[in-house]
CSV table of C-alpha atoms in Angstrom, one decimal:
chain,number,residue,atom,x,y,z
A,1,UNK,CA,-152.6,76.2,-50.5
A,2,UNK,CA,-155.3,73.9,-51.1
A,3,UNK,CA,-157.0,76.5,-54.0
A,4,UNK,CA,-153.6,76.5,-56.2
A,5,UNK,CA,-153.0,72.7,-56.2
A,6,UNK,CA,-156.7,72.1,-56.7
A,7,UNK,CA,-156.3,74.7,-59.9
A,8,UNK,CA,-153.2,73.0,-61.0
A,9,UNK,CA,-155.2,69.6,-60.9
A,10,UNK,CA,-157.7,71.5,-63.4
A,11,UNK,CA,-155.0,73.3,-65.7
A,12,UNK,CA,-152.4,70.4,-66.6
A,13,UNK,CA,-150.4,72.8,-68.8
A,14,UNK,CA,-150.0,75.0,-66.2
A,15,UNK,CA,-149.2,72.5,-64.0
A,16,UNK,CA,-146.5,71.2,-66.6
A,17,UNK,CA,-145.4,74.7,-66.7
A,18,UNK,CA,-144.7,75.5,-62.7
A,19,UNK,CA,-143.0,72.2,-62.6
A,20,UNK,CA,-140.9,72.9,-65.7
A,21,UNK,CA,-140.3,76.1,-64.1
A,22,UNK,CA,-139.2,74.6,-60.9
A,23,UNK,CA,-137.0,71.8,-62.3
A,24,UNK,CA,-134.9,74.8,-64.1
A,25,UNK,CA,-134.9,77.1,-61.1
A,26,UNK,CA,-133.8,74.2,-59.1
A,27,UNK,CA,-131.3,73.1,-62.0
A,28,UNK,CA,-129.8,77.1,-61.9
A,29,UNK,CA,-130.0,77.3,-58.3
A,30,UNK,CA,-127.4,74.0,-58.1
A,31,UNK,CA,-125.0,74.9,-60.9
A,32,UNK,CA,-124.7,78.6,-60.0
A,33,UNK,CA,-123.9,77.1,-56.3
A,34,UNK,CA,-121.7,74.3,-57.7
A,35,UNK,CA,-119.6,76.2,-60.0
A,36,UNK,CA,-119.2,79.0,-57.2
A,37,UNK,CA,-118.4,76.3,-54.8
A,38,UNK,CA,-116.1,73.5,-57.5
A,39,UNK,CA,-114.3,77.5,-58.0
A,40,UNK,CA,-114.1,78.1,-54.2
A,41,UNK,CA,-112.2,75.0,-53.8
A,42,UNK,CA,-109.7,75.4,-56.8
A,43,UNK,CA,-109.0,78.9,-55.0
A,44,UNK,CA,-108.6,77.0,-52.1
A,45,UNK,CA,-106.4,74.5,-53.2
A,46,UNK,CA,-104.1,77.6,-54.8
A,47,UNK,CA,-104.2,79.4,-51.6
A,48,UNK,CA,-103.3,76.5,-49.3
A,49,UNK,CA,-100.6,75.7,-52.3
A,50,UNK,CA,-99.3,79.2,-51.6
A,51,UNK,CA,-99.1,78.4,-48.0
A,52,UNK,CA,-97.5,75.3,-47.8
A,53,UNK,CA,-94.7,76.6,-49.8
A,54,UNK,CA,-91.5,76.8,-47.5
A,55,UNK,CA,-88.3,77.4,-48.5
A,56,UNK,CA,-85.0,78.7,-46.9
A,57,UNK,CA,-82.5,80.8,-48.0
A,58,UNK,CA,-78.6,80.1,-46.8
A,59,UNK,CA,-75.2,80.2,-47.4
A,60,UNK,CA,-75.7,84.0,-49.4
A,61,UNK,CA,-72.2,85.2,-50.6
A,62,UNK,CA,-70.6,87.0,-53.2
A,63,UNK,CA,-67.2,85.3,-54.7
A,64,UNK,CA,-65.1,87.8,-56.1
A,65,UNK,CA,-62.8,84.8,-57.7
A,66,UNK,CA,-65.3,84.4,-59.8
A,67,UNK,CA,-67.6,87.4,-59.3
A,68,UNK,CA,-70.6,85.4,-59.2
A,69,UNK,CA,-73.2,85.3,-56.1
A,70,UNK,CA,-73.6,81.9,-54.5
A,71,UNK,CA,-76.9,81.0,-52.6
A,72,UNK,CA,-78.0,77.9,-51.1
A,73,UNK,CA,-82.3,77.5,-51.9
A,74,UNK,CA,-83.5,74.6,-49.8
A,75,UNK,CA,-87.5,73.4,-50.3
A,76,UNK,CA,-89.0,73.1,-46.5
A,77,UNK,CA,-92.4,72.8,-47.5
A,78,UNK,CA,-94.5,69.8,-49.0
A,79,UNK,CA,-95.4,71.1,-52.4
A,80,UNK,CA,-93.1,72.0,-55.4
A,81,UNK,CA,-91.7,75.3,-55.4
A,82,UNK,CA,-90.7,76.9,-58.7
A,83,UNK,CA,-88.4,80.2,-58.6
A,84,UNK,CA,-88.8,82.8,-60.7
A,85,UNK,CA,-86.9,85.6,-60.1
A,86,UNK,CA,-84.2,87.5,-57.7
A,87,UNK,CA,-83.9,90.9,-56.9
A,88,UNK,CA,-80.3,92.5,-55.8
A,89,UNK,CA,-81.3,95.7,-54.2
A,90,UNK,CA,-83.9,97.2,-57.0
A,91,UNK,CA,-82.6,95.4,-59.7
A,92,UNK,CA,-84.3,92.0,-61.1
A,93,UNK,CA,-82.7,88.9,-62.9
A,94,UNK,CA,-85.1,86.1,-63.8
A,95,UNK,CA,-84.3,82.9,-62.2
A,96,UNK,CA,-85.6,79.4,-63.3
A,97,UNK,CA,-85.4,76.7,-60.9
A,98,UNK,CA,-87.7,74.2,-59.4
A,99,UNK,CA,-87.0,72.3,-56.2
A,100,UNK,CA,-89.1,69.4,-55.0
A,101,UNK,CA,-90.0,69.1,-51.2
A,102,UNK,CA,-86.7,68.6,-49.1
A,103,UNK,CA,-84.9,69.0,-52.1
A,104,UNK,CA,-81.9,72.0,-51.8
A,105,UNK,CA,-79.3,73.7,-54.7
A,106,UNK,CA,-76.5,76.0,-54.4
A,107,UNK,CA,-76.3,78.4,-57.3
A,108,UNK,CA,-74.2,80.9,-58.7
A,109,UNK,CA,-75.2,83.6,-60.6
A,110,UNK,CA,-73.6,86.9,-61.8
A,111,UNK,CA,-76.1,89.4,-60.2
A,112,UNK,CA,-73.7,92.2,-59.9
A,113,UNK,CA,-71.4,94.6,-61.9
A,114,UNK,CA,-70.2,96.4,-59.4
A,115,UNK,CA,-69.8,94.9,-55.6
A,116,UNK,CA,-71.2,96.9,-52.4
A,117,UNK,CA,-70.4,96.2,-48.9
A,118,UNK,CA,-74.2,95.6,-48.7
A,119,UNK,CA,-77.4,94.6,-50.5
A,120,UNK,CA,-80.9,93.2,-50.0
A,121,UNK,CA,-81.2,89.7,-51.7
A,122,UNK,CA,-84.7,88.7,-52.4
A,123,UNK,CA,-86.0,85.4,-54.1
A,124,UNK,CA,-89.4,85.4,-55.8
A,125,UNK,CA,-91.5,82.2,-56.1
A,126,UNK,CA,-94.1,81.8,-58.9
A,127,UNK,CA,-96.8,82.1,-56.4
A,128,UNK,CA,-95.8,85.1,-54.9
A,129,UNK,CA,-93.8,84.4,-51.9
A,130,UNK,CA,-90.5,85.3,-51.2
A,131,UNK,CA,-87.9,85.8,-48.7
A,132,UNK,CA,-85.8,89.0,-48.4
A,133,UNK,CA,-82.0,88.7,-47.1
A,134,UNK,CA,-79.8,91.5,-46.0
A,135,UNK,CA,-76.2,90.5,-47.3
A,136,UNK,CA,-73.4,92.0,-45.1
A,137,UNK,CA,-70.2,91.1,-45.3
A,138,UNK,CA,-68.8,93.0,-42.3
A,139,UNK,CA,-67.3,90.9,-39.5
A,140,UNK,CA,-69.6,92.8,-37.1
A,141,UNK,CA,-72.6,90.8,-38.7
A,142,UNK,CA,-71.4,87.6,-38.6
A,143,UNK,CA,-73.4,84.9,-36.8
A,144,UNK,CA,-72.7,84.5,-33.2
A,145,UNK,CA,-70.6,81.2,-33.4
A,146,UNK,CA,-67.7,83.2,-36.0
A,147,UNK,CA,-68.2,86.0,-33.4
A,148,UNK,CA,-67.1,84.0,-30.8
A,149,UNK,CA,-64.5,82.5,-32.3
A,150,UNK,CA,-63.4,84.7,-34.7
A,151,UNK,CA,-63.0,85.0,-38.8
A,152,UNK,CA,-60.0,83.1,-38.4
A,153,UNK,CA,-58.9,79.7,-36.2
A,154,UNK,CA,-55.7,78.6,-35.8
A,155,UNK,CA,-55.0,75.0,-35.3
A,156,UNK,CA,-51.5,74.7,-34.9
A,157,UNK,CA,-48.3,76.5,-35.0
A,158,UNK,CA,-44.5,75.6,-35.0
A,159,UNK,CA,-41.0,77.2,-35.9
A,160,UNK,CA,-38.7,76.6,-38.3
A,161,UNK,CA,-35.2,78.0,-38.7
A,162,UNK,CA,-33.8,77.5,-42.0
A,163,UNK,CA,-30.3,77.1,-43.5
A,164,UNK,CA,-28.5,74.1,-43.6
A,165,UNK,CA,-31.1,72.1,-41.6
A,166,UNK,CA,-33.5,69.9,-42.5
A,167,UNK,CA,-37.3,70.8,-43.2
A,168,UNK,CA,-38.6,69.1,-40.5
A,169,UNK,CA,-41.3,70.5,-38.0
A,170,UNK,CA,-39.4,72.0,-35.1
A,171,UNK,CA,-41.3,72.1,-31.2
A,172,UNK,CA,-41.1,75.5,-30.5
A,173,UNK,CA,-40.3,74.4,-27.3
A,174,UNK,CA,-37.4,71.9,-28.5
A,175,UNK,CA,-36.3,74.7,-31.0
A,176,UNK,CA,-32.6,75.9,-30.5
A,177,UNK,CA,-30.8,78.2,-32.9
A,178,UNK,CA,-27.8,77.2,-34.1
A,179,UNK,CA,-24.7,79.5,-33.2
A,180,UNK,CA,-23.9,79.6,-36.7
A,181,UNK,CA,-25.1,79.2,-40.5
A,182,UNK,CA,-28.6,80.2,-39.6
A,183,UNK,CA,-30.0,82.9,-41.5
A,184,UNK,CA,-33.7,82.9,-41.5
A,185,UNK,CA,-36.3,82.1,-38.6
A,186,UNK,CA,-39.9,81.4,-39.6
A,187,UNK,CA,-43.1,80.4,-37.7
A,188,UNK,CA,-45.4,78.9,-39.6
A,189,UNK,CA,-49.1,78.4,-38.7
A,190,UNK,CA,-52.1,76.8,-39.9
A,191,UNK,CA,-55.3,79.0,-40.2
A,192,UNK,CA,-58.6,78.2,-41.4
A,193,UNK,CA,-61.2,80.6,-42.3
A,194,UNK,CA,-64.2,80.0,-40.1
A,195,UNK,CA,-66.6,82.2,-42.3
A,196,UNK,CA,-68.6,81.8,-45.0
A,197,UNK,CA,-67.2,84.9,-47.0
A,198,UNK,CA,-63.7,84.9,-48.5
A,199,UNK,CA,-61.4,87.1,-47.3
A,200,UNK,CA,-57.7,87.8,-48.4
A,201,UNK,CA,-55.0,88.0,-46.0
A,202,UNK,CA,-52.7,91.1,-46.4
A,203,UNK,CA,-48.9,92.0,-46.1
A,204,UNK,CA,-49.2,93.7,-43.0
A,205,UNK,CA,-50.1,90.6,-41.0
A,206,UNK,CA,-47.6,90.4,-38.3
A,207,UNK,CA,-46.4,88.0,-35.2
A,208,UNK,CA,-44.8,88.4,-32.0
A,209,UNK,CA,-43.6,86.5,-29.2
A,210,UNK,CA,-44.2,88.4,-26.1
A,211,UNK,CA,-41.2,87.4,-24.4
A,212,UNK,CA,-39.4,89.4,-26.6
A,213,UNK,CA,-40.1,93.6,-26.2
A,214,UNK,CA,-38.4,94.7,-29.3
A,215,UNK,CA,-37.8,93.7,-32.8
A,216,UNK,CA,-37.8,91.7,-34.7
A,217,UNK,CA,-41.4,91.3,-35.6
A,218,UNK,CA,-42.2,88.5,-37.7
A,219,UNK,CA,-43.8,89.5,-41.0
A,220,UNK,CA,-46.2,87.2,-43.4
A,221,UNK,CA,-44.0,86.1,-46.0
A,222,UNK,CA,-44.5,83.2,-49.1
A,223,UNK,CA,-42.2,80.8,-46.8
A,224,UNK,CA,-38.8,79.6,-47.3
A,225,UNK,CA,-38.9,77.9,-50.9
A,226,UNK,CA,-36.1,75.2,-51.2
A,227,UNK,CA,-34.5,73.6,-54.5
A,228,UNK,CA,-36.7,71.1,-55.6
A,229,UNK,CA,-35.6,67.6,-54.8
A,230,UNK,CA,-33.5,68.6,-51.9
A,231,UNK,CA,-34.1,67.8,-48.1
A,232,UNK,CA,-31.1,69.5,-47.1
A,233,UNK,CA,-30.6,73.4,-47.8
A,234,UNK,CA,-27.9,75.3,-47.9
A,235,UNK,CA,-27.1,79.2,-47.0
A,236,UNK,CA,-27.3,80.5,-50.6
A,237,UNK,CA,-30.4,78.4,-51.9
A,238,UNK,CA,-32.5,79.0,-49.1
A,239,UNK,CA,-35.3,82.1,-49.7
A,240,UNK,CA,-37.9,83.9,-48.1
A,241,UNK,CA,-39.9,85.5,-50.6
A,242,UNK,CA,-41.9,88.8,-49.8
A,243,UNK,CA,-45.6,87.9,-49.2
A,244,UNK,CA,-48.5,89.7,-51.2
A,245,UNK,CA,-51.7,88.2,-50.3
A,246,UNK,CA,-53.7,85.2,-50.4
A,247,UNK,CA,-57.1,84.6,-50.7
A,248,UNK,CA,-58.7,82.4,-48.1
A,249,UNK,CA,-62.3,80.6,-49.5
A,250,UNK,CA,-64.7,79.6,-46.8
A,251,UNK,CA,-63.9,77.0,-44.2
A,252,UNK,CA,-60.4,76.9,-46.7
A,253,UNK,CA,-57.3,76.2,-44.6
A,254,UNK,CA,-54.0,77.8,-45.4
A,255,UNK,CA,-50.4,77.6,-43.8
A,256,UNK,CA,-49.1,81.2,-43.0
A,257,UNK,CA,-45.2,81.7,-42.8
A,258,UNK,CA,-44.0,84.4,-40.5
A,259,UNK,CA,-40.3,85.5,-41.5
A,260,UNK,CA,-38.5,87.3,-38.7
A,261,UNK,CA,-36.8,90.4,-40.3
A,262,UNK,CA,-33.4,91.2,-39.0
A,263,UNK,CA,-33.4,94.5,-37.5
A,264,UNK,CA,-32.7,98.2,-39.3
A,265,UNK,CA,-32.8,95.9,-42.5
A,266,UNK,CA,-35.3,94.8,-45.1
A,267,UNK,CA,-33.6,91.4,-45.5
A,268,UNK,CA,-34.7,88.2,-43.7
A,269,UNK,CA,-30.8,87.3,-43.4
A,270,UNK,CA,-29.7,87.6,-39.7
A,271,UNK,CA,-26.2,85.6,-40.2
A,272,UNK,CA,-25.6,83.8,-37.4
A,273,UNK,CA,-26.7,87.1,-35.0
A,274,UNK,CA,-30.1,85.5,-34.3
A,275,UNK,CA,-30.8,86.0,-31.1
A,276,UNK,CA,-32.6,83.2,-29.1
A,277,UNK,CA,-34.5,84.7,-27.0
A,278,UNK,CA,-36.4,86.0,-29.3
A,279,UNK,CA,-38.5,82.8,-29.2
A,280,UNK,CA,-39.2,81.2,-25.8
A,281,UNK,CA,-37.4,78.0,-25.4
A,282,UNK,CA,-39.9,77.0,-22.7
A,283,UNK,CA,-43.0,76.3,-21.6
A,284,UNK,CA,-45.6,79.1,-21.4
A,285,UNK,CA,-44.1,81.1,-24.5
A,286,UNK,CA,-46.6,83.4,-25.6
A,287,UNK,CA,-47.4,84.6,-29.4
A,288,UNK,CA,-49.5,87.1,-30.5
A,289,UNK,CA,-50.7,86.9,-34.4
A,290,UNK,CA,-52.0,89.9,-36.0
A,291,UNK,CA,-54.1,89.1,-39.1
A,292,UNK,CA,-54.9,92.0,-41.3
A,293,UNK,CA,-57.5,90.9,-43.9
A,294,UNK,CA,-60.4,92.1,-46.5
A,295,UNK,CA,-63.6,90.8,-47.6
A,296,UNK,CA,-63.3,90.0,-51.5
A,297,UNK,CA,-64.2,92.9,-53.7
A,298,UNK,CA,-66.7,94.3,-51.1
A,299,UNK,CA,-64.7,97.7,-49.7
A,300,UNK,CA,-61.2,98.7,-49.1
A,301,UNK,CA,-61.6,98.3,-45.8
A,302,UNK,CA,-59.2,96.2,-44.2
A,303,UNK,CA,-60.2,93.9,-40.8
A,304,UNK,CA,-57.9,93.2,-37.9
A,305,UNK,CA,-58.5,89.6,-35.7
A,306,UNK,CA,-55.7,89.1,-33.0
A,307,UNK,CA,-54.9,85.4,-32.4
A,308,UNK,CA,-53.0,84.3,-29.5
A,309,UNK,CA,-50.9,81.1,-28.7
A,310,UNK,CA,-49.1,79.7,-25.9
A,311,UNK,CA,-46.6,76.9,-25.8
A,312,UNK,CA,-47.6,73.9,-23.9
A,313,UNK,CA,-45.0,71.1,-23.0
A,314,UNK,CA,-47.2,68.4,-24.4
A,315,UNK,CA,-44.9,65.2,-23.0
A,316,UNK,CA,-44.3,66.1,-19.0
A,317,UNK,CA,-41.5,63.8,-19.2
A,318,UNK,CA,-39.6,65.5,-21.3
B,1,UNK,CA,-148.3,76.5,-74.3
B,2,UNK,CA,-147.6,80.2,-73.8
B,3,UNK,CA,-146.7,79.7,-70.4
B,4,UNK,CA,-144.4,76.9,-71.2
B,5,UNK,CA,-142.8,79.3,-73.4
B,6,UNK,CA,-142.5,82.0,-70.7
B,7,UNK,CA,-141.0,79.6,-68.2
B,8,UNK,CA,-138.2,78.4,-70.9
B,9,UNK,CA,-137.7,82.1,-71.8
B,10,UNK,CA,-137.5,83.2,-68.1
B,11,UNK,CA,-135.2,79.9,-67.4
B,12,UNK,CA,-133.0,80.6,-70.1
B,13,UNK,CA,-132.6,84.4,-69.1
B,14,UNK,CA,-131.8,83.2,-65.6
B,15,UNK,CA,-129.2,80.8,-66.0
B,16,UNK,CA,-127.8,83.8,-68.6
B,17,UNK,CA,-127.9,86.2,-65.5
B,18,UNK,CA,-126.5,83.9,-63.2
B,19,UNK,CA,-123.5,82.4,-65.5
B,20,UNK,CA,-122.9,86.2,-66.0
B,21,UNK,CA,-122.8,86.7,-62.0
B,22,UNK,CA,-121.0,83.3,-61.8
B,23,UNK,CA,-118.5,84.7,-64.2
B,24,UNK,CA,-117.8,88.0,-62.5
B,25,UNK,CA,-117.7,86.2,-59.0
B,26,UNK,CA,-115.0,84.4,-61.0
B,27,UNK,CA,-113.0,87.0,-62.4
B,28,UNK,CA,-112.8,88.5,-58.9
B,29,UNK,CA,-111.9,85.4,-56.7
B,30,UNK,CA,-109.8,84.6,-59.5
B,31,UNK,CA,-107.5,88.3,-59.1
B,32,UNK,CA,-104.5,87.6,-57.4
B,33,UNK,CA,-101.5,90.2,-57.4
B,34,UNK,CA,-98.2,89.9,-55.8
B,35,UNK,CA,-96.1,93.0,-55.3
B,36,UNK,CA,-92.1,92.3,-55.7
B,37,UNK,CA,-91.0,95.4,-54.8
B,38,UNK,CA,-91.5,98.9,-54.0
B,39,UNK,CA,-88.7,101.7,-54.5
B,40,UNK,CA,-90.0,105.1,-53.1
B,41,UNK,CA,-87.7,108.1,-54.8
B,42,UNK,CA,-89.1,111.7,-53.6
B,43,UNK,CA,-92.3,112.1,-55.5
B,44,UNK,CA,-92.3,108.9,-58.0
B,45,UNK,CA,-93.2,105.1,-56.4
B,46,UNK,CA,-92.3,102.7,-58.8
B,47,UNK,CA,-93.9,99.2,-57.9
B,48,UNK,CA,-93.0,95.5,-59.4
B,49,UNK,CA,-96.3,93.9,-59.9
B,50,UNK,CA,-97.1,90.6,-61.0
B,51,UNK,CA,-100.5,88.9,-61.5
B,52,UNK,CA,-100.3,85.4,-60.3
B,53,UNK,CA,-104.4,84.8,-60.2
B,54,UNK,CA,-106.3,82.6,-62.0
B,55,UNK,CA,-108.1,85.5,-63.9
B,56,UNK,CA,-106.7,88.7,-65.6
B,57,UNK,CA,-105.8,91.5,-63.2
B,58,UNK,CA,-106.8,95.0,-64.6
B,59,UNK,CA,-105.7,97.9,-62.6
B,60,UNK,CA,-108.1,100.6,-62.0
B,61,UNK,CA,-106.5,102.7,-60.0
B,62,UNK,CA,-104.1,102.8,-57.1
B,63,UNK,CA,-104.5,104.4,-54.1
B,64,UNK,CA,-101.6,105.5,-51.9
B,65,UNK,CA,-102.3,107.0,-48.3
B,66,UNK,CA,-106.3,107.4,-49.4
B,67,UNK,CA,-105.6,109.3,-52.3
B,68,UNK,CA,-106.1,108.1,-55.8
B,69,UNK,CA,-103.0,108.7,-57.8
B,70,UNK,CA,-101.4,109.0,-61.2
B,71,UNK,CA,-100.5,105.6,-62.9
B,72,UNK,CA,-98.2,104.9,-65.4
B,73,UNK,CA,-97.0,101.8,-67.6
B,74,UNK,CA,-94.0,101.1,-69.4
B,75,UNK,CA,-94.3,101.0,-73.0
B,76,UNK,CA,-95.5,97.7,-74.2
B,77,UNK,CA,-97.3,97.3,-71.2
B,78,UNK,CA,-101.1,98.6,-69.9
B,79,UNK,CA,-103.0,98.5,-66.8
B,80,UNK,CA,-104.3,94.3,-67.4
B,81,UNK,CA,-100.9,93.3,-65.4
B,82,UNK,CA,-98.4,90.9,-67.0
B,83,UNK,CA,-98.1,87.3,-65.5
B,84,UNK,CA,-94.6,87.9,-65.7
B,85,UNK,CA,-94.7,91.2,-63.9
B,86,UNK,CA,-94.2,94.5,-64.7
B,87,UNK,CA,-93.4,98.0,-63.7
B,88,UNK,CA,-95.9,100.5,-62.3
B,89,UNK,CA,-95.4,104.2,-61.5
B,90,UNK,CA,-97.2,106.2,-59.5
B,91,UNK,CA,-97.2,109.8,-58.7
B,92,UNK,CA,-99.6,112.6,-57.5
B,93,UNK,CA,-99.2,111.6,-53.6
B,94,UNK,CA,-98.4,113.7,-51.0
B,95,UNK,CA,-94.7,113.0,-49.5
B,96,UNK,CA,-95.1,110.7,-46.1
B,97,UNK,CA,-92.7,109.2,-43.9
B,98,UNK,CA,-95.0,106.0,-44.6
B,99,UNK,CA,-96.8,105.1,-47.4
B,100,UNK,CA,-100.2,102.5,-47.7
B,101,UNK,CA,-100.5,101.8,-50.9
B,102,UNK,CA,-103.4,99.9,-52.9
B,103,UNK,CA,-103.4,98.5,-56.3
B,104,UNK,CA,-107.4,98.5,-57.3
B,105,UNK,CA,-108.5,95.9,-59.7
B,106,UNK,CA,-111.6,96.7,-62.1
B,107,UNK,CA,-113.9,94.6,-59.5
B,108,UNK,CA,-113.0,96.7,-56.7
B,109,UNK,CA,-110.4,93.7,-55.3
B,110,UNK,CA,-107.6,95.7,-53.3
B,111,UNK,CA,-104.6,94.9,-52.3
B,112,UNK,CA,-102.7,96.9,-50.5
B,113,UNK,CA,-98.8,96.8,-49.3
B,114,UNK,CA,-97.1,99.3,-46.2
B,115,UNK,CA,-94.1,100.9,-47.4
B,116,UNK,CA,-91.2,103.1,-45.2
B,117,UNK,CA,-89.2,104.7,-47.6
């Protein structure tokens, strides 16, 4: 080690070149290392952003009234997310959406020309993350809470007998059928679509009182219509119109009317012969409602749900 | 004097080489590919891929279950994968119930995906 340095001391040019070469080598090494280090940092930061990108996809359903596929995206991560595309099965649709952390947005898009029973829905982000969800509008695939409570939830019902009677609610327990003049008997009940998909209640839906073993059955009607501005109905102006179907949107509540169809007839007019025993007048009268419905636009398949109710006297003194 | 000149030339050569190496490293490190969708239909695999990296991703070849397959691109697209995404059609693989597909770049960076048709 002594010899080279002693030589360098004598050879000044050689010494300078060695110093320059050393400085350059160190400079090159530092440059290489720093560039790779800095670039590695950039990539690490990108990877961290990709990992920090978290989001949820909820409320996915197809609304057949406007044929749009609705869904809610929520940014649950800590970085801004840019959504760029949506896949429905193997069909890709560009989709631009920017969501800041904690931000959520519900979107409705025209994605499908033919609405199938089930399809795979996938959302892509610019960083390459994705969520895939299988959309299946069948009741057996409903969330557990919907399976437990049913697609429809009944909140109340009451009976009303029409013709020459005022349009006021009559408690089932207090219902009495007049011996003359009454023509129609209608049971009203309120249903809420408990699911996240729109449904269509069909005309085949019916209601029966278990106390009565034979006809009549109560078929769903459009309700009793009355001349506007009147509170009292007469035999001639009260009508029950035939029900076709009704679309019930998610969480929408509707009132269904079930009219007692006259035996051996297609009319609703009972004259004065409506048997009072059809409707239980005492506590414990059981009612059974069979609601038939389809899932809008998905298939011709009709689903059924049975709802039961029992009359309870709320006021113990009466 | 000659020694100083040689040292400078060598230094420049080293710097050029290191820059070349760094650029190569950058290219490989910056390559990133996302495979959005894969559809297997009989003897054809159609994949939708998108370059999401910092540097361009040029597809060199595709392996399906270890076998290099024929790759074709849609009209207007090349092996340099678009940042907006593009379809890649793969043929020439043995039909199986499970596919391990590897998209390999020109700098030999592989992006695998497992698919069950």
